[in-house]
C-alpha positions in Angstrom: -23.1 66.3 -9.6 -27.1 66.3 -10.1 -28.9 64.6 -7.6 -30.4 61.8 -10.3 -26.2 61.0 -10.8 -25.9 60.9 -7.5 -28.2 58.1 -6.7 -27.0 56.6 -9.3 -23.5 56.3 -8.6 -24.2 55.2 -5.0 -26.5 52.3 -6.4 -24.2 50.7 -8.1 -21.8 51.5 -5.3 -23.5 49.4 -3.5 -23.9 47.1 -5.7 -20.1 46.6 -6.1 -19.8 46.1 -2.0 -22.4 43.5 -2.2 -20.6 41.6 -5.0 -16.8 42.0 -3.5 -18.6 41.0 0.4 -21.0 38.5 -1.0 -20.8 35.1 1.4 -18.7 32.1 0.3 -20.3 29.4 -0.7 -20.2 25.4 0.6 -21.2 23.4 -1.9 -21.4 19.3 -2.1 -18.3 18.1 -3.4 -19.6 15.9 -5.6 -20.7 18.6 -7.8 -17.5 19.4 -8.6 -14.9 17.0 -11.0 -11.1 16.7 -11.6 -11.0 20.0 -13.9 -11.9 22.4 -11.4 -10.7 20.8 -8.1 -6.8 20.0 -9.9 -5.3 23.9 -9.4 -6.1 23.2 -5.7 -4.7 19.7 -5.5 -1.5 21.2 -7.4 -1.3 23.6 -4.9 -1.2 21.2 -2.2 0.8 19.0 -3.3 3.8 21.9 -3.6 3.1 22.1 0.5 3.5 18.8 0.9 6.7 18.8 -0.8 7.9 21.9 1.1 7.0 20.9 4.7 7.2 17.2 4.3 8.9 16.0 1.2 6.4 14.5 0.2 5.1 13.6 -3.5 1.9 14.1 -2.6 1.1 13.9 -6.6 0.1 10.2 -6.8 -2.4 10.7 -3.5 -4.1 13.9 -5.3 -4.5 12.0 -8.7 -6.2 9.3 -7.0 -8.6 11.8 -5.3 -8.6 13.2 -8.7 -10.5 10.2 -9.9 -13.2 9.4 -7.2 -13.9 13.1 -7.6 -14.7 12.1 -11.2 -16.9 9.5 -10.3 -18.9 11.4 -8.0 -19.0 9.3 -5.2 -16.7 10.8 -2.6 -18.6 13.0 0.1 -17.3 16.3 1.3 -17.3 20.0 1.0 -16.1 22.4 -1.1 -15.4 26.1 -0.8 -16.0 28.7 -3.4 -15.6 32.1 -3.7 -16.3 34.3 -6.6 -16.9 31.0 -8.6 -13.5 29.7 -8.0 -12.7 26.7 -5.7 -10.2 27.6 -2.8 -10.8 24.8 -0.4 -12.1 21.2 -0.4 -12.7 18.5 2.2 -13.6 14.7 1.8 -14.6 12.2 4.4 -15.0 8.4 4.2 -17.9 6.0 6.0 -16.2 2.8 7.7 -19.0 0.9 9.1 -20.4 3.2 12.3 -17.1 5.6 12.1 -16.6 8.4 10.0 -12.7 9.1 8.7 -12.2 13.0 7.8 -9.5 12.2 4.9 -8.3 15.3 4.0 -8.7 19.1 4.2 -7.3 21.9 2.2 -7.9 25.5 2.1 -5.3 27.8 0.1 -3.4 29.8 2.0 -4.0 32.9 -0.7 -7.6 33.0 0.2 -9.7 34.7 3.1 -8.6 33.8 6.8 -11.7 31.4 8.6 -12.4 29.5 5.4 -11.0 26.0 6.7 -13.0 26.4 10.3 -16.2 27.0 8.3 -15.3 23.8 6.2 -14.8 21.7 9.1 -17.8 23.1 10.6 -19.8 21.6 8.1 -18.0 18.1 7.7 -18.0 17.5 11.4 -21.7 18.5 11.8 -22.8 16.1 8.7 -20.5 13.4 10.3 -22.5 13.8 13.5 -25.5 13.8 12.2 -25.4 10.9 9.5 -27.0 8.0 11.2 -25.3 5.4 12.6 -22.1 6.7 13.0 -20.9 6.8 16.5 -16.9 7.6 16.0 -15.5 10.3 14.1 -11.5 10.2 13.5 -9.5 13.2 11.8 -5.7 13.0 11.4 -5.0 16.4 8.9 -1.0 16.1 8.4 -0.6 19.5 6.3 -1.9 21.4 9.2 0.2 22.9 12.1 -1.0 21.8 15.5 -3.8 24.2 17.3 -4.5 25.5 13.7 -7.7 23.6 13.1 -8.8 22.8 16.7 -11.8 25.5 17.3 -14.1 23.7 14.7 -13.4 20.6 16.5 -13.0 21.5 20.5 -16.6 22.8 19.8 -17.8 19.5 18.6 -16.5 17.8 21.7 -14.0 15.6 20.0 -10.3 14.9 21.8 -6.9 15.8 20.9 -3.6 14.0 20.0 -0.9 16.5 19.5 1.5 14.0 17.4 5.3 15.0 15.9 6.6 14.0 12.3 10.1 13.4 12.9 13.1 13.5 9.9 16.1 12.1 9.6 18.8 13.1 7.7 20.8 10.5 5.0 23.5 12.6 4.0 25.7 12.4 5.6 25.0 8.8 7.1 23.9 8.3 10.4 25.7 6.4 12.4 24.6 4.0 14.8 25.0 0.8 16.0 22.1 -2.2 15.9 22.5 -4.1 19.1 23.8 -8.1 17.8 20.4 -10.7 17.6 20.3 -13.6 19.6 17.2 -15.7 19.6 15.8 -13.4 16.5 16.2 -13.1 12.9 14.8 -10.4 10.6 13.5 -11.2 6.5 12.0 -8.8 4.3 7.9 -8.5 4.7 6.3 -11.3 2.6 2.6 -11.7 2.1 2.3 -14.3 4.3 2.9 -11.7 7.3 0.0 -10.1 6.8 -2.2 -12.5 9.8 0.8 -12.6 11.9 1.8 -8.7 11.7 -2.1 -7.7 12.4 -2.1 -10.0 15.5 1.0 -7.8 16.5 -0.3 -4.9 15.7 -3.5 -5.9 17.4 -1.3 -7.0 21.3 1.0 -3.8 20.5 -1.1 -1.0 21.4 -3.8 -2.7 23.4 -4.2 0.1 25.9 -1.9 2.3 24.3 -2.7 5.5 23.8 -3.0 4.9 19.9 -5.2 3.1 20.0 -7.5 5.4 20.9 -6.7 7.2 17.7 -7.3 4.8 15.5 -9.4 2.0 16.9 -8.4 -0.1 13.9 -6.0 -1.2 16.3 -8.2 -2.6 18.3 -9.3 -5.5 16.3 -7.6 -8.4 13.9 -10.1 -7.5 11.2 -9.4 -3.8 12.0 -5.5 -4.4 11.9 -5.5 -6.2 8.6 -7.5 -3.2 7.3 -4.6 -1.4 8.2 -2.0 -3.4 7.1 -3.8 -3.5 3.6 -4.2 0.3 3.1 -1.1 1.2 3.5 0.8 -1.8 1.9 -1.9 -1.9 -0.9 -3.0 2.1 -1.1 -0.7 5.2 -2.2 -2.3 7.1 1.1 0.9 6.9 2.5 3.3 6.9 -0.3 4.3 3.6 -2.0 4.8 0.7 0.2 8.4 -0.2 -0.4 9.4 -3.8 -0.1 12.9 -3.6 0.3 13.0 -1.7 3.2 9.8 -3.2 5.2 11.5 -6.3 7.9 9.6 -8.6 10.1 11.0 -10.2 13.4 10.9 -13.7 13.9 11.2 -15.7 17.3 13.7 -17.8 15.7 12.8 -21.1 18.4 9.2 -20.8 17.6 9.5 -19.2 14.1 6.6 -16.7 15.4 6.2 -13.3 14.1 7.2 -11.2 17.1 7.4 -7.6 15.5 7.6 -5.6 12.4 9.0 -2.1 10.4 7.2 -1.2 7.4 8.4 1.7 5.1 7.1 3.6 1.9 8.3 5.8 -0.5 6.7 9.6 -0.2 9.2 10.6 -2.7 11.9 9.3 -5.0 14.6 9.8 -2.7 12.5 9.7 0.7 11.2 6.9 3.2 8.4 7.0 5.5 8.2 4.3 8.1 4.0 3.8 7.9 4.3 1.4 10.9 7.0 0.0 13.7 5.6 -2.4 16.6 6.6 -5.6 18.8 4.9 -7.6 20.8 4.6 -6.3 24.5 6.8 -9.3 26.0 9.9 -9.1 23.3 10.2 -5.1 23.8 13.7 -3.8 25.3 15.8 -6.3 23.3 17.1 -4.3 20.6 14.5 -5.2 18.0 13.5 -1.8 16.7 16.9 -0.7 16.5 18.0 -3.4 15.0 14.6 -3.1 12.5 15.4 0.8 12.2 19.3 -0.2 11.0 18.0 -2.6 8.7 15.7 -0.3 7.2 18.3 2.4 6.8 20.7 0.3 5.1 18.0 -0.3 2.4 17.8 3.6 1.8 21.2 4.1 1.8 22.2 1.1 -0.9 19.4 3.0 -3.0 21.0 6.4 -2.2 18.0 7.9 -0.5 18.4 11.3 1.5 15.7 11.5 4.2 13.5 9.2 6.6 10.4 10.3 8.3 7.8 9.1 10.5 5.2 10.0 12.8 4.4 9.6 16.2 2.3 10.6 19.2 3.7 12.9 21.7 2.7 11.3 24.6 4.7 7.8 23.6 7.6 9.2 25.2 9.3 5.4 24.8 8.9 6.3 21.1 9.9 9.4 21.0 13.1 9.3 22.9 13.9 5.9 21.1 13.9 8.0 17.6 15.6 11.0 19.4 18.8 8.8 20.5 18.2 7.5 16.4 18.7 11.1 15.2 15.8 11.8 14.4 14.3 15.7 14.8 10.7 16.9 15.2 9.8 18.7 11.6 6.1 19.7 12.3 3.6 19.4 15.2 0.3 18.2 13.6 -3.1 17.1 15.7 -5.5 13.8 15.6 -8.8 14.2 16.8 -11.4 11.5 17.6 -15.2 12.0 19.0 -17.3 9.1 20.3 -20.9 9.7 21.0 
């Protein structure tokens, strides 16, 4: 080959190396709209669906449509000009919520660390925020942690736990005396965020979402996920309060959604410290369960922090399994 070919050849060469290596690029989210971020949101959803059954299509439309509006902060990942990852993060006041986080699993390895890297440093940095909470469901425990171990935030390992409708479970609900249970009516909402609110003062998660801290954070709570298809569709017919019957005060509650056609997801169960130990969850839990099965529904899920071990052996002895191991992480500076 002459030596003019030669250098030619190796130019472009090098040329191709510097195209198939060139860096990915993080670019605002908001530049980006529902026709180039929906093959990603497609593609998570299907891993929702195999890991969790969950329809996770209602809760990706709706992203779908503040990504339209360009108005929802975060990150996106792009290599070669195509999207492969996306993050988005919400501002509550002086805390910063990471909502979500996806990188697909067909591109290269280290993209979702560099993603988090940049939505945990802008969440740092944005003034006036002074608590950061992340909760990313999808993602196996100790899969996402180095971005955030770095940042000095804490971690929550916490289980999803399934259990099985077909065939039934069986188990008994203790009999009520002194209680009744009616299905959750509006009216609830100021007496079940002033049990949320005594429930997990002190309790450990409380320190993972501090909503519970508060009676304006708890009916925050109680209206996203009775009100907002975060967490599936709050379902009605299988959500109970528990009522002191003497003073008619709301002493504890069990609310469920629908994740998927067939599918519960209990988004919430709590007492009041002094009316534990009496057989009010179980009897709650049975309640709930005898809802799904009447509308021939096949699985029940929830989640929970590891370290409740009162919670955790309570579902256990339910029939409930661990399904996943997933982490929440919160930072305070």
């Amino acid at each position: 080959m002459p030596l003019r070919q030669a250098k030619a050849a190796a130019v472009v060469q090098a040329v191709q190396q510097a195209v198939d290596y060139a860096p990915v690029e993080i670019i605002d989210l908001r530049h980006f709209g529902a026709t180039e971020l929906r093959p990603l949101l497609m593609e998570e959803a299907r891993l929702w669906s195999e890991r969790m059954s969950w329809d996770y299509h209602s809760s990706a439309e709706m992203i779908l449509r503040y990504l339209d509006s360009k108005i929802l902060p975060g990150y996106t990942v792009v290599d070669e000009g195509r999207v492969v990852g996306y993050s988005f993060f919400v501002y509550e006041g002086s805390k910063g919520v990471v909502g979500d986080m996806f990188v697909s699993p067909r591109s290269h390895q280290g993209l979702s660390e560099k993603l988090l890297n940049h939505v945990t440093e802008t969440l740092q940095n944005s003034p006036g925020i002074h608590r950061i909470e992340a909760q990313l469901l999808l993602h196996d425990s100790g899969s996402t942690l180095e971005p955030f171990k770095r940042r000095g935030f804490r971690r929550f390992p916490r289980l999803f736990m399934a259990l099985p409708l077909r065939p039934t479970p069986n188990f008994q609900a203790p009999e009520l005396k002194g209680f009744s249970l009616r299905p959750w009516a509006e009216q609830d909402f100021q007496p079940g965020a002033n049990v949320i609110m005594q429930a997990y003062a002190g309790h450990v998660d409380s320190e993972i979402n501090d909503q519970y801290r508060s009676m304006a954070g708890s009916l925050r709570f109680l209206n996203n996920i009775i009100r907002f298809p975060g967490c599936g569709t709050f379902d009605p017919a299988s959500s109970f309060t528990a009522v002191h019957t003497a003073t008619r005060t709301v002493v504890g509650m069990l609310l469920c959604s629908r994740v998927r056609e067939d599918v519960g997801h209990v988004t919430q169960v709590c007492l009041l410290p002094e009316f534990r130990k009496q057989g009010l969850a179980r009897t709650m839990m049975a309640a709930c369960l005898r809802s799904l099965l009447d509308r021939k529904f096949t699985e029940l899920s929830l989640t929970v922090t590891q370290a409740n071990h009162n919670a955790v052996e309570l579902y256990e002895r339910l029939g409930f399994h661990t399904r996943r191991v997933f982490d929440a992480f919160v930072w305070e500076g």
